[in-house]
Tab-separated table of C-alpha atoms in Angstrom:
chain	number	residue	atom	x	y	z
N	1	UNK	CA	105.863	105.960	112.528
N	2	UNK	CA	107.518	104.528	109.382
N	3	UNK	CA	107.522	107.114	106.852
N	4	UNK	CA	108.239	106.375	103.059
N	5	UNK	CA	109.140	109.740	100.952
N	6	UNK	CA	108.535	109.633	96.861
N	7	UNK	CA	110.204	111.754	94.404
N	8	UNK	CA	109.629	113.673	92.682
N	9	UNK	CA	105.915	114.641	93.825
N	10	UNK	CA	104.907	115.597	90.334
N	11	UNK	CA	106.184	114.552	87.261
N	12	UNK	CA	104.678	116.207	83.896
N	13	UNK	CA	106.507	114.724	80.529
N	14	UNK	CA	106.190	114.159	77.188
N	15	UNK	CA	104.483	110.990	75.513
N	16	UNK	CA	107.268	108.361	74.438
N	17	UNK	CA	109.871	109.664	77.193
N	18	UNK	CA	111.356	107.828	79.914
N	19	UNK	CA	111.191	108.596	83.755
N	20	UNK	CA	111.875	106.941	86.831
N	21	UNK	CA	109.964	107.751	90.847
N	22	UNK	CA	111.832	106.532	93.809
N	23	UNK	CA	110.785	105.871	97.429
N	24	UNK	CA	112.629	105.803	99.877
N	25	UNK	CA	112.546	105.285	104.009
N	26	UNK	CA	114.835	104.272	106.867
N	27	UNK	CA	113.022	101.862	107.948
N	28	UNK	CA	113.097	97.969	106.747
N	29	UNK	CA	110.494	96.858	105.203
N	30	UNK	CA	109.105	92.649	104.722
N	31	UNK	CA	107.938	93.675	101.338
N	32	UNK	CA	107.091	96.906	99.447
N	33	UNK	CA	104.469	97.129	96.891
N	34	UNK	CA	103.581	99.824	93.812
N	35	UNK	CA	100.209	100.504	93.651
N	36	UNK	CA	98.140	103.461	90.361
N	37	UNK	CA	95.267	105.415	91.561
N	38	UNK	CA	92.620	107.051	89.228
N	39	UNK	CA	91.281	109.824	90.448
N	40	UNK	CA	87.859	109.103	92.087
N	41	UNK	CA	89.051	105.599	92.510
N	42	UNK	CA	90.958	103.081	95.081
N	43	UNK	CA	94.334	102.214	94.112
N	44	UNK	CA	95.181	99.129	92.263
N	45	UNK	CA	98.202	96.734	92.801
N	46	UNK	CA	101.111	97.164	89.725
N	47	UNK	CA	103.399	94.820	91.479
N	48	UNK	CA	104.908	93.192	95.089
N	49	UNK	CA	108.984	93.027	95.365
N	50	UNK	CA	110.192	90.691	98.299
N	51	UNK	CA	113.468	90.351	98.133
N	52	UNK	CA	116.729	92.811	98.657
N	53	UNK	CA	117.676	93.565	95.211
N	54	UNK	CA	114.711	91.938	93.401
N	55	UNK	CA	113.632	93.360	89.903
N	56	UNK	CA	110.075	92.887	88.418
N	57	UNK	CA	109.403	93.941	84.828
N	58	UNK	CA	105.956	94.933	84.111
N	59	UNK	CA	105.728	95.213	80.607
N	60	UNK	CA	107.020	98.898	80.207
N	61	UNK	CA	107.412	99.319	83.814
N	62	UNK	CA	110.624	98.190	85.703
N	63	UNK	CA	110.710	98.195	89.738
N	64	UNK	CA	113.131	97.414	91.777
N	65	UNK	CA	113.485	96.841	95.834
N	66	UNK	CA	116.610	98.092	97.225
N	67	UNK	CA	119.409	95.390	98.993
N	68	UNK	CA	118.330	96.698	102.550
N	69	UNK	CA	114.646	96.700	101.710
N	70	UNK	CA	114.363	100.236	102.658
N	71	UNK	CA	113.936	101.706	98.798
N	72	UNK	CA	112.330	101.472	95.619
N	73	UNK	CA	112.226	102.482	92.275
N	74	UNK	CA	110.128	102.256	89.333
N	75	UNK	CA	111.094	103.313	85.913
N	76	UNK	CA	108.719	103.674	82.840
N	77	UNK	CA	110.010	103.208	79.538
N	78	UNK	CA	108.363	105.290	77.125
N	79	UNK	CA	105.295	106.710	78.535
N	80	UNK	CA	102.005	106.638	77.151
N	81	UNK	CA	99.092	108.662	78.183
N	82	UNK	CA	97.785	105.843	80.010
N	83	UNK	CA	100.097	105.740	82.316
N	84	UNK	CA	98.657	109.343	83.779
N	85	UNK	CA	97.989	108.686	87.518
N	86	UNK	CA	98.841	108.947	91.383
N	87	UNK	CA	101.627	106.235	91.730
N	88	UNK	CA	101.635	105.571	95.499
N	89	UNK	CA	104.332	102.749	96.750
N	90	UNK	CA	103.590	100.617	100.145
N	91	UNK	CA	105.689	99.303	102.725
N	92	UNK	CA	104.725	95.999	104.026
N	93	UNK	CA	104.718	95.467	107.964
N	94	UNK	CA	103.290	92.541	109.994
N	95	UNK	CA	100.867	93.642	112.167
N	96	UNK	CA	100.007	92.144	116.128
N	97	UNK	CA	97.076	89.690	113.884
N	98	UNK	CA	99.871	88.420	111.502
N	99	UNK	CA	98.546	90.225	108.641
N	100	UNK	CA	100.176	92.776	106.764
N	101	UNK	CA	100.140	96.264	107.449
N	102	UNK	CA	100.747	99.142	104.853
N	103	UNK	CA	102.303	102.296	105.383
N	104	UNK	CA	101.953	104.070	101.953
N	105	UNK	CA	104.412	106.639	100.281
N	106	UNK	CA	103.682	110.424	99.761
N	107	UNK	CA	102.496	110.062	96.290
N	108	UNK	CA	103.734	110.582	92.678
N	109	UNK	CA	101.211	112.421	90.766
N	110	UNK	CA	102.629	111.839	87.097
N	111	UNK	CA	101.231	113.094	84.105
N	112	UNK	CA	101.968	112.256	80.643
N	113	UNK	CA	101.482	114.826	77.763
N	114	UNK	CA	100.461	113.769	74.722
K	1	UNK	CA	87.975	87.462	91.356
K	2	UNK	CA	89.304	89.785	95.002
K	3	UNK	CA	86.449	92.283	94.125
K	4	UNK	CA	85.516	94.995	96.851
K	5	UNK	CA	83.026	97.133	97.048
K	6	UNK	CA	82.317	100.249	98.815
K	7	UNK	CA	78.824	101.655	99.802
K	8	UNK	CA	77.503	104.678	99.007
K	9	UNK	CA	80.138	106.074	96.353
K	10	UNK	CA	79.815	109.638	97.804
K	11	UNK	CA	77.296	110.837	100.378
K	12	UNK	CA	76.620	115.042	101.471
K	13	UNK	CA	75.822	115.378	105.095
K	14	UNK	CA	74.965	118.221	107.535
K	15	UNK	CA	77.923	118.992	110.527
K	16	UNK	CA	76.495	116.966	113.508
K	17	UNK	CA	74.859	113.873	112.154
K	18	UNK	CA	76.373	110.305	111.243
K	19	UNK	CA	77.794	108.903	108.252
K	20	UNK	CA	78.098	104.671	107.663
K	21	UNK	CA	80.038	103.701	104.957
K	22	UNK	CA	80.023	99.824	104.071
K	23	UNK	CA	82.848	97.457	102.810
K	24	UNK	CA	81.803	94.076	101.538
K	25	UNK	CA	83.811	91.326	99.643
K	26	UNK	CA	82.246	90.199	96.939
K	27	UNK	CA	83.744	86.872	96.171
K	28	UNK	CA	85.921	85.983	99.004
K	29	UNK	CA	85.596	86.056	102.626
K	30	UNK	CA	87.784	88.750	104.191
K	31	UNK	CA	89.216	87.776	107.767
K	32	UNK	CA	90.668	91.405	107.843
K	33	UNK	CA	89.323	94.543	106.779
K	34	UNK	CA	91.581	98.087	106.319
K	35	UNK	CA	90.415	101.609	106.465
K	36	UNK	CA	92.177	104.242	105.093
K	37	UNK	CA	91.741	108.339	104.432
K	38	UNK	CA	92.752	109.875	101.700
K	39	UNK	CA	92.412	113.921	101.694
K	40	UNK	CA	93.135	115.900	98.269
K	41	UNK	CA	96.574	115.564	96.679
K	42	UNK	CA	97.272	113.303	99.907
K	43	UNK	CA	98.472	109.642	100.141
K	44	UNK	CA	96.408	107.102	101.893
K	45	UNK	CA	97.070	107.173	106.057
K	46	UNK	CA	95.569	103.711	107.496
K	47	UNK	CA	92.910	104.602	110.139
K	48	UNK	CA	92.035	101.093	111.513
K	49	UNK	CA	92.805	97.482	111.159
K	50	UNK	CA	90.142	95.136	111.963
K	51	UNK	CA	89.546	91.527	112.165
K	52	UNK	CA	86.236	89.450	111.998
K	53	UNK	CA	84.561	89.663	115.376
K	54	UNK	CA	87.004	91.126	117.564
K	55	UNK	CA	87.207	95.280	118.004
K	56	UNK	CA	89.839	97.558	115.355
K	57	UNK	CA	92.784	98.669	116.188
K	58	UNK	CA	93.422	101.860	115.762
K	59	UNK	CA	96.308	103.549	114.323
K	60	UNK	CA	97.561	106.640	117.105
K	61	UNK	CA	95.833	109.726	116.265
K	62	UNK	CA	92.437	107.988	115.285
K	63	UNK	CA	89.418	108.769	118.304
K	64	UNK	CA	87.749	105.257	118.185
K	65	UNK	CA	84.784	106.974	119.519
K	66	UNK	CA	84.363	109.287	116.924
K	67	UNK	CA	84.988	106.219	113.875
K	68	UNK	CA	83.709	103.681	114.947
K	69	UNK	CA	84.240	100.177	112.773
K	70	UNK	CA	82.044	97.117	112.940
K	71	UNK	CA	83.503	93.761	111.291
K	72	UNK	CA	80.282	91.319	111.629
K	73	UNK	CA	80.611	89.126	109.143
K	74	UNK	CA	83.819	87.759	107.131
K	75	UNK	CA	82.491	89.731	103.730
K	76	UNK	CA	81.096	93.027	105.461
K	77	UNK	CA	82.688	96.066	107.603
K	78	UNK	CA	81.039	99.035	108.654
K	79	UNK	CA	83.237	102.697	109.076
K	80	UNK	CA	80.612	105.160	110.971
K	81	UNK	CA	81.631	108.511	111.278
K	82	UNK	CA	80.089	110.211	114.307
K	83	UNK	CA	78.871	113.513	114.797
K	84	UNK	CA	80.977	114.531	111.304
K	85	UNK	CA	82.603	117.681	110.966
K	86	UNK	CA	83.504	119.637	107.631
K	87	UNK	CA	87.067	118.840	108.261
K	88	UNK	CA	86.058	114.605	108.498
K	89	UNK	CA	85.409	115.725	104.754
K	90	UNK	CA	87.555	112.882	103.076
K	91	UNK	CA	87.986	109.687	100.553
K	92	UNK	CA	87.460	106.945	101.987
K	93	UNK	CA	88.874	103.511	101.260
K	94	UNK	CA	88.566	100.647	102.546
K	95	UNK	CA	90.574	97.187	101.747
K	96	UNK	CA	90.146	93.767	102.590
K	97	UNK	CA	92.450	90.770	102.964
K	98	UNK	CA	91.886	87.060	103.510
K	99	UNK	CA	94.844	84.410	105.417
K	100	UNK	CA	96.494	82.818	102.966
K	101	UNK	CA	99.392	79.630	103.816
K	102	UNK	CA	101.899	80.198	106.594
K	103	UNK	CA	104.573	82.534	104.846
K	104	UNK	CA	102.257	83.936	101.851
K	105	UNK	CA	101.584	87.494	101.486
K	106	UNK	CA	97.799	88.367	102.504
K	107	UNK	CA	97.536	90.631	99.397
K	108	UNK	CA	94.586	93.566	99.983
K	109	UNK	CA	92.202	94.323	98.051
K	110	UNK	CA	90.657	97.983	97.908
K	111	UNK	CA	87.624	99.068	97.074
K	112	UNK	CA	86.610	102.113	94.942
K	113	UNK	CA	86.320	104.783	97.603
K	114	UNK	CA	83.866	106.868	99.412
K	115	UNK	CA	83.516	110.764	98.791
K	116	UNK	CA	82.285	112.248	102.001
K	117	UNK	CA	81.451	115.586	101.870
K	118	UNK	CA	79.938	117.819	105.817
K	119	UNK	CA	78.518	120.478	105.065
């Protein structure tokens, strides 16, 4: 069972402060993806890295996908309120149908104080 | 567009009866469906993969018997939870993908979630 550990689990800062969450495994992943959950509600795709390495900038939001594929980080750049959720990254396998499997991370629960 | 929807939002049954929980695609056709668990504070753990018309696979540690998953159609997928017990209390999600080109990312969609709460 691939198994893909966040830090930290929670995360309580002040408004207009920067933080980063990181996920990490040992195992390789095709792709890894960063999904933000609302409460109540099912998670919704922030962004897909493919390749070793790759950075995607999200407006305030920076990930990254590690050279081996087995990490990730995502940083936020002065954090608004908004950005209050369960941030939950993915690891992409290939399943036996050809279609994509994904093991999700242990959760960052971050909160943002106004 | 990708919109998924989940059916009922939250439902309260009694320990010993049957839950169905429905997964449609609104706007595309979905050759693979994904259900996943979510208990409080918890990441999601993927229960079952299935694909239209054939039977789910299920990840190890899932009783097939006692979730069973019905993918009829390419825009609906059934999750019945047999005989539920207070600790089958969950969220349920469920997510749906569609086959894209050779070499593209089959990107899933998830839909809002199911509360279910045995009593």
């Amino acid at each position: 069972t691939q198994l893909l550990e966040q830090s930290p689990q929670f995360l309580s800062i002040q408004e207009g402060e920067n933080l980063t969450v990181y996920c990490n495994s040992s195992s390789v992943f095709s792709s890894l993806q960063w999904y933000r959950q609302e409460p109540g509600e099912g998670p919704v795709l922030l962004v897909t890295v493919v390749t070793g390495g790759e950075v995607k900038k999200l407006k305030r939001l920076t990930f990254q996908f590690g050279d081996a594929r087995k990490d990730s980080s995502l940083h936020i750049t002065a954090a608004q309120p908004g950005d209050t959720g369960l941030y939950l990254c993915a690891g992409i396998l290939r399943s036996n149908f050809g279609n994509e499997k994904l093991t999700f991370g242990t959760g960052t629960r971050l909160t943002i104080i106004p | 567009g990708a919109v998924v929807s989940q059916h009922p939002s939250w439902v309260i049954c009694k320990s010993g009866t049957s839950v169905k929980i429905e997964c449609r695609s609104l706007d595309f056709q979905a050759t693979t469906m994904f259900w996943y668990r979510q208990f409080p504070k918890q990441s999601l753990m993927l229960m079952a993969t299935s694909n239209e018309g054939s039977k789910a696979t299920y990840e190890q540690g899932v009783e097939k018997d006692k979730f069973l998953i019905n993918h009829a159609s390419l825009t609906l997928s059934t999750l019945t939870v047999t005989s539920a017990h207070p600790e089958d209390s969950s969220f349920y999600i469920c997510s749906a993908s569609y086959s894209r080109l050779a070499g593209g990312l089959n990107e899933q969609y998830f839909g809002p979630g199911t509360r279910l709460t045995v009593t």
